[in-house]
PDB file of C-alpha atoms in Angstrom:
ATOM      1  CA  UNK A 309     131.420 105.035  94.661  1.00  0.00           C
ATOM      2  CA  UNK A 310     135.007 105.910  94.398  1.00  0.00           C
ATOM      3  CA  UNK A 311     136.882 102.761  95.937  1.00  0.00           C
ATOM      4  CA  UNK A 312     139.976 104.758  96.458  1.00  0.00           C
ATOM      5  CA  UNK A 313     138.134 107.265  98.942  1.00  0.00           C
ATOM      6  CA  UNK A 314     140.088 107.019 102.341  1.00  0.00           C
ATOM      7  CA  UNK A 315     138.693 109.650 104.762  1.00  0.00           C
ATOM      8  CA  UNK A 316     142.508 110.765 105.657  1.00  0.00           C
ATOM      9  CA  UNK A 317     140.850 113.935 107.413  1.00  0.00           C
ATOM     10  CA  UNK A 318     137.988 112.519 109.207  1.00  0.00           C
ATOM     11  CA  UNK A 319     139.471 112.458 112.334  1.00  0.00           C
ATOM     12  CA  UNK A 320     139.889 116.204 112.260  1.00  0.00           C
ATOM     13  CA  UNK A 321     136.271 116.588 111.818  1.00  0.00           C
ATOM     14  CA  UNK A 322     135.628 114.189 114.570  1.00  0.00           C
ATOM     15  CA  UNK A 323     137.677 116.406 116.556  1.00  0.00           C
ATOM     16  CA  UNK A 324     135.225 119.483 115.834  1.00  0.00           C
ATOM     17  CA  UNK A 325     132.349 117.064 117.190  1.00  0.00           C
ATOM     18  CA  UNK A 326     133.668 117.070 120.646  1.00  0.00           C
ATOM     19  CA  UNK A 327     131.737 120.287 121.569  1.00  0.00           C
ATOM     20  CA  UNK A 328     128.200 119.446 123.167  1.00  0.00           C
ATOM     21  CA  UNK A 329     125.083 119.096 120.817  1.00  0.00           C
ATOM     22  CA  UNK A 330     127.171 118.814 117.318  1.00  0.00           C
ATOM     23  CA  UNK A 331     125.890 115.784 115.161  1.00  0.00           C
ATOM     24  CA  UNK A 332     127.593 115.562 112.014  1.00  0.00           C
ATOM     25  CA  UNK A 333     130.583 116.987 109.967  1.00  0.00           C
ATOM     26  CA  UNK A 334     131.586 116.908 106.203  1.00  0.00           C
ATOM     27  CA  UNK A 335     134.001 118.322 104.244  1.00  0.00           C
ATOM     28  CA  UNK A 336     133.268 119.114 100.590  1.00  0.00           C
ATOM     29  CA  UNK A 337     134.724 120.565  97.464  1.00  0.00           C
ATOM     30  CA  UNK A 338     132.776 123.509  95.460  1.00  0.00           C
ATOM     31  CA  UNK A 339     131.317 121.097  92.997  1.00  0.00           C
ATOM     32  CA  UNK A 340     129.954 118.770  95.522  1.00  0.00           C
ATOM     33  CA  UNK A 341     132.469 116.046  96.168  1.00  0.00           C
ATOM     34  CA  UNK A 342     132.939 114.674  99.575  1.00  0.00           C
ATOM     35  CA  UNK A 343     136.227 114.980 100.826  1.00  0.00           C
ATOM     36  CA  UNK A 344     135.961 113.596 104.399  1.00  0.00           C
ATOM     37  CA  UNK A 345     133.376 112.900 106.775  1.00  0.00           C
ATOM     38  CA  UNK A 346     133.214 112.482 110.578  1.00  0.00           C
ATOM     39  CA  UNK A 347     132.379 109.183 112.128  1.00  0.00           C
ATOM     40  CA  UNK A 348     129.037 109.697 113.134  1.00  0.00           C
ATOM     41  CA  UNK A 349     127.740 109.730 109.618  1.00  0.00           C
ATOM     42  CA  UNK A 350     127.730 107.500 106.981  1.00  0.00           C
ATOM     43  CA  UNK A 351     129.482 107.900 103.659  1.00  0.00           C
ATOM     44  CA  UNK A 352     126.613 107.594 101.482  1.00  0.00           C
ATOM     45  CA  UNK A 353     124.567 110.167 103.558  1.00  0.00           C
ATOM     46  CA  UNK A 354     127.731 112.393 103.767  1.00  0.00           C
ATOM     47  CA  UNK A 355     127.996 112.324  99.791  1.00  0.00           C
ATOM     48  CA  UNK A 356     124.240 113.244  99.396  1.00  0.00           C
ATOM     49  CA  UNK A 357     124.926 116.124 102.014  1.00  0.00           C
ATOM     50  CA  UNK A 358     127.813 117.261 100.313  1.00  0.00           C
ATOM     51  CA  UNK A 359     125.800 117.529  97.291  1.00  0.00           C
ATOM     52  CA  UNK A 360     123.441 119.992  98.886  1.00  0.00           C
ATOM     53  CA  UNK A 361     125.775 121.998 100.591  1.00  0.00           C
ATOM     54  CA  UNK A 362     127.587 122.781  97.204  1.00  0.00           C
ATOM     55  CA  UNK A 363     124.633 124.469  96.238  1.00  0.00           C
ATOM     56  CA  UNK A 364     124.114 126.260  99.720  1.00  0.00           C
ATOM     57  CA  UNK A 365     127.569 127.602  99.302  1.00  0.00           C
ATOM     58  CA  UNK A 366     127.282 128.348  95.904  1.00  0.00           C
ATOM     59  CA  UNK A 367     123.878 130.440  96.322  1.00  0.00           C
ATOM     60  CA  UNK A 368     125.537 132.238  99.275  1.00  0.00           C
ATOM     61  CA  UNK A 369     128.015 133.136  97.331  1.00  0.00           C
ATOM     62  CA  UNK A 370     126.177 134.491  94.623  1.00  0.00           C
ATOM     63  CA  UNK A 371     124.510 136.682  97.056  1.00  0.00           C
ATOM     64  CA  UNK A 372     127.344 138.157  98.982  1.00  0.00           C
ATOM     65  CA  UNK A 373     127.161 141.602  97.417  1.00  0.00           C
ATOM     66  CA  UNK A 374     123.648 141.927  99.078  1.00  0.00           C
ATOM     67  CA  UNK A 375     125.400 142.236 102.336  1.00  0.00           C
ATOM     68  CA  UNK A 376     128.044 144.982 101.367  1.00  0.00           C
ATOM     69  CA  UNK A 377     128.551 145.618  97.699  1.00  0.00           C
ATOM     70  CA  UNK A 378     130.646 144.464  95.018  1.00  0.00           C
ATOM     71  CA  UNK A 379     133.911 142.428  96.214  1.00  0.00           C
ATOM     72  CA  UNK A 380     132.194 141.195  99.503  1.00  0.00           C
ATOM     73  CA  UNK A 381     133.501 137.644 100.173  1.00  0.00           C
ATOM     74  CA  UNK A 382     131.102 134.950 101.789  1.00  0.00           C
ATOM     75  CA  UNK A 383     132.852 133.536 104.872  1.00  0.00           C
ATOM     76  CA  UNK A 384     129.925 131.534 106.625  1.00  0.00           C
ATOM     77  CA  UNK A 385     126.083 130.426 106.209  1.00  0.00           C
ATOM     78  CA  UNK A 386     124.146 129.334 109.435  1.00  0.00           C
ATOM     79  CA  UNK A 387     120.338 127.760 108.719  1.00  0.00           C
ATOM     80  CA  UNK A 388     118.122 127.103 111.429  1.00  0.00           C
ATOM     81  CA  UNK A 389     115.561 124.345 111.426  1.00  0.00           C
ATOM     82  CA  UNK A 390     113.219 122.962 114.025  1.00  0.00           C
ATOM     83  CA  UNK A 391     115.782 120.307 115.087  1.00  0.00           C
ATOM     84  CA  UNK A 392     118.909 122.673 115.308  1.00  0.00           C
ATOM     85  CA  UNK A 393     121.494 124.333 112.991  1.00  0.00           C
ATOM     86  CA  UNK A 394     123.544 123.604 109.779  1.00  0.00           C
ATOM     87  CA  UNK A 395     126.807 125.619 109.932  1.00  0.00           C
ATOM     88  CA  UNK A 396     128.844 126.092 106.596  1.00  0.00           C
ATOM     89  CA  UNK A 397     132.090 127.656 106.381  1.00  0.00           C
ATOM     90  CA  UNK A 398     134.641 128.342 103.836  1.00  0.00           C
ATOM     91  CA  UNK A 399     137.478 125.850 104.604  1.00  0.00           C
ATOM     92  CA  UNK A 400     140.206 126.817 101.890  1.00  0.00           C
ATOM     93  CA  UNK A 401     140.302 127.056  97.966  1.00  0.00           C
ATOM     94  CA  UNK A 402     137.126 125.401  96.438  1.00  0.00           C
ATOM     95  CA  UNK A 403     136.550 123.415  99.996  1.00  0.00           C
ATOM     96  CA  UNK A 404     133.767 123.943 102.460  1.00  0.00           C
ATOM     97  CA  UNK A 405     133.161 122.575 105.886  1.00  0.00           C
ATOM     98  CA  UNK A 406     129.865 122.112 107.334  1.00  0.00           C
ATOM     99  CA  UNK A 407     128.613 120.995 110.699  1.00  0.00           C
ATOM    100  CA  UNK A 408     125.259 120.128 112.145  1.00  0.00           C
ATOM    101  CA  UNK A 409     124.106 120.693 115.362  1.00  0.00           C
ATOM    102  CA  UNK A 410     121.195 120.374 117.803  1.00  0.00           C
ATOM    103  CA  UNK A 411     118.882 123.473 118.834  1.00  0.00           C
ATOM    104  CA  UNK A 412     120.657 123.432 121.985  1.00  0.00           C
ATOM    105  CA  UNK A 413     124.180 124.393 120.785  1.00  0.00           C
ATOM    106  CA  UNK A 414     125.907 127.282 121.804  1.00  0.00           C
ATOM    107  CA  UNK A 415     126.324 128.835 118.430  1.00  0.00           C
ATOM    108  CA  UNK A 416     129.035 131.285 119.233  1.00  0.00           C
ATOM    109  CA  UNK A 417     131.413 128.556 120.421  1.00  0.00           C
ATOM    110  CA  UNK A 418     130.748 126.391 117.191  1.00  0.00           C
ATOM    111  CA  UNK A 419     131.412 129.210 115.051  1.00  0.00           C
ATOM    112  CA  UNK A 420     134.848 129.909 116.831  1.00  0.00           C
ATOM    113  CA  UNK A 421     135.709 126.226 116.667  1.00  0.00           C
ATOM    114  CA  UNK A 422     135.077 125.975 113.005  1.00  0.00           C
ATOM    115  CA  UNK A 423     137.227 128.720 112.625  1.00  0.00           C
ATOM    116  CA  UNK A 424     139.832 127.069 114.273  1.00  0.00           C
ATOM    117  CA  UNK A 425     139.405 123.929 112.547  1.00  0.00           C
ATOM    118  CA  UNK A 426     139.483 125.601 109.133  1.00  0.00           C
ATOM    119  CA  UNK A 427     143.026 127.187 109.896  1.00  0.00           C
ATOM    120  CA  UNK A 428     144.073 123.021 110.977  1.00  0.00           C
ATOM    121  CA  UNK A 429     142.724 121.887 107.633  1.00  0.00           C
ATOM    122  CA  UNK A 430     144.112 125.052 105.397  1.00  0.00           C
ATOM    123  CA  UNK A 431     147.693 123.470 105.971  1.00  0.00           C
ATOM    124  CA  UNK A 432     146.346 119.919 104.830  1.00  0.00           C
ATOM    125  CA  UNK A 433     144.333 121.160 102.177  1.00  0.00           C
ATOM    126  CA  UNK A 434     147.152 123.016 100.422  1.00  0.00           C
ATOM    127  CA  UNK A 435     149.967 121.112  98.816  1.00  0.00           C
ATOM    128  CA  UNK A 436     153.454 122.339  99.743  1.00  0.00           C
ATOM    129  CA  UNK A 437     155.633 123.103  96.884  1.00  0.00           C
ATOM    130  CA  UNK A 438     157.519 120.774  95.254  1.00  0.00           C
ATOM    131  CA  UNK A 439     161.206 120.924  95.542  1.00  0.00           C
ATOM    132  CA  UNK A 440     163.661 120.911  92.651  1.00  0.00           C
ATOM    133  CA  UNK A 441     160.977 121.667  90.139  1.00  0.00           C
ATOM    134  CA  UNK A 442     161.922 124.164  87.307  1.00  0.00           C
ATOM    135  CA  UNK A 443     165.939 124.056  88.409  1.00  0.00           C
ATOM    136  CA  UNK A 444     168.789 123.106  85.835  1.00  0.00           C
ATOM    137  CA  UNK A 445     169.572 119.497  85.426  1.00  0.00           C
TER     138      UNK A 445
END
């Protein structure tokens, strides 16, 4: 367990869950490491789900050309279950956002909201260029 984990982006995920019928949200790296999680899901469960979501996004990206040919980029996967849906979207370089929702959720509204959140997260996940690097001393 990483004691340095501070969940500094968790508030953004909580904001996404203000939509009716949403349950949990996690932000993960491509290799399955948890970056952030919403307040409704515990850290241990969020880490377990992050590992599974990494496999799901890897499979989706590997099969993207089935949808259109080489160079097709994966953007989102929606998985349906008896009790609801999981939305998994690309959230930046090597980062993915997963949201769980009930079977009664407005899927179009959630997809739109997740794209808005991805735009906001992009600014948080990208480090600004360092000033004064490479200049003459």
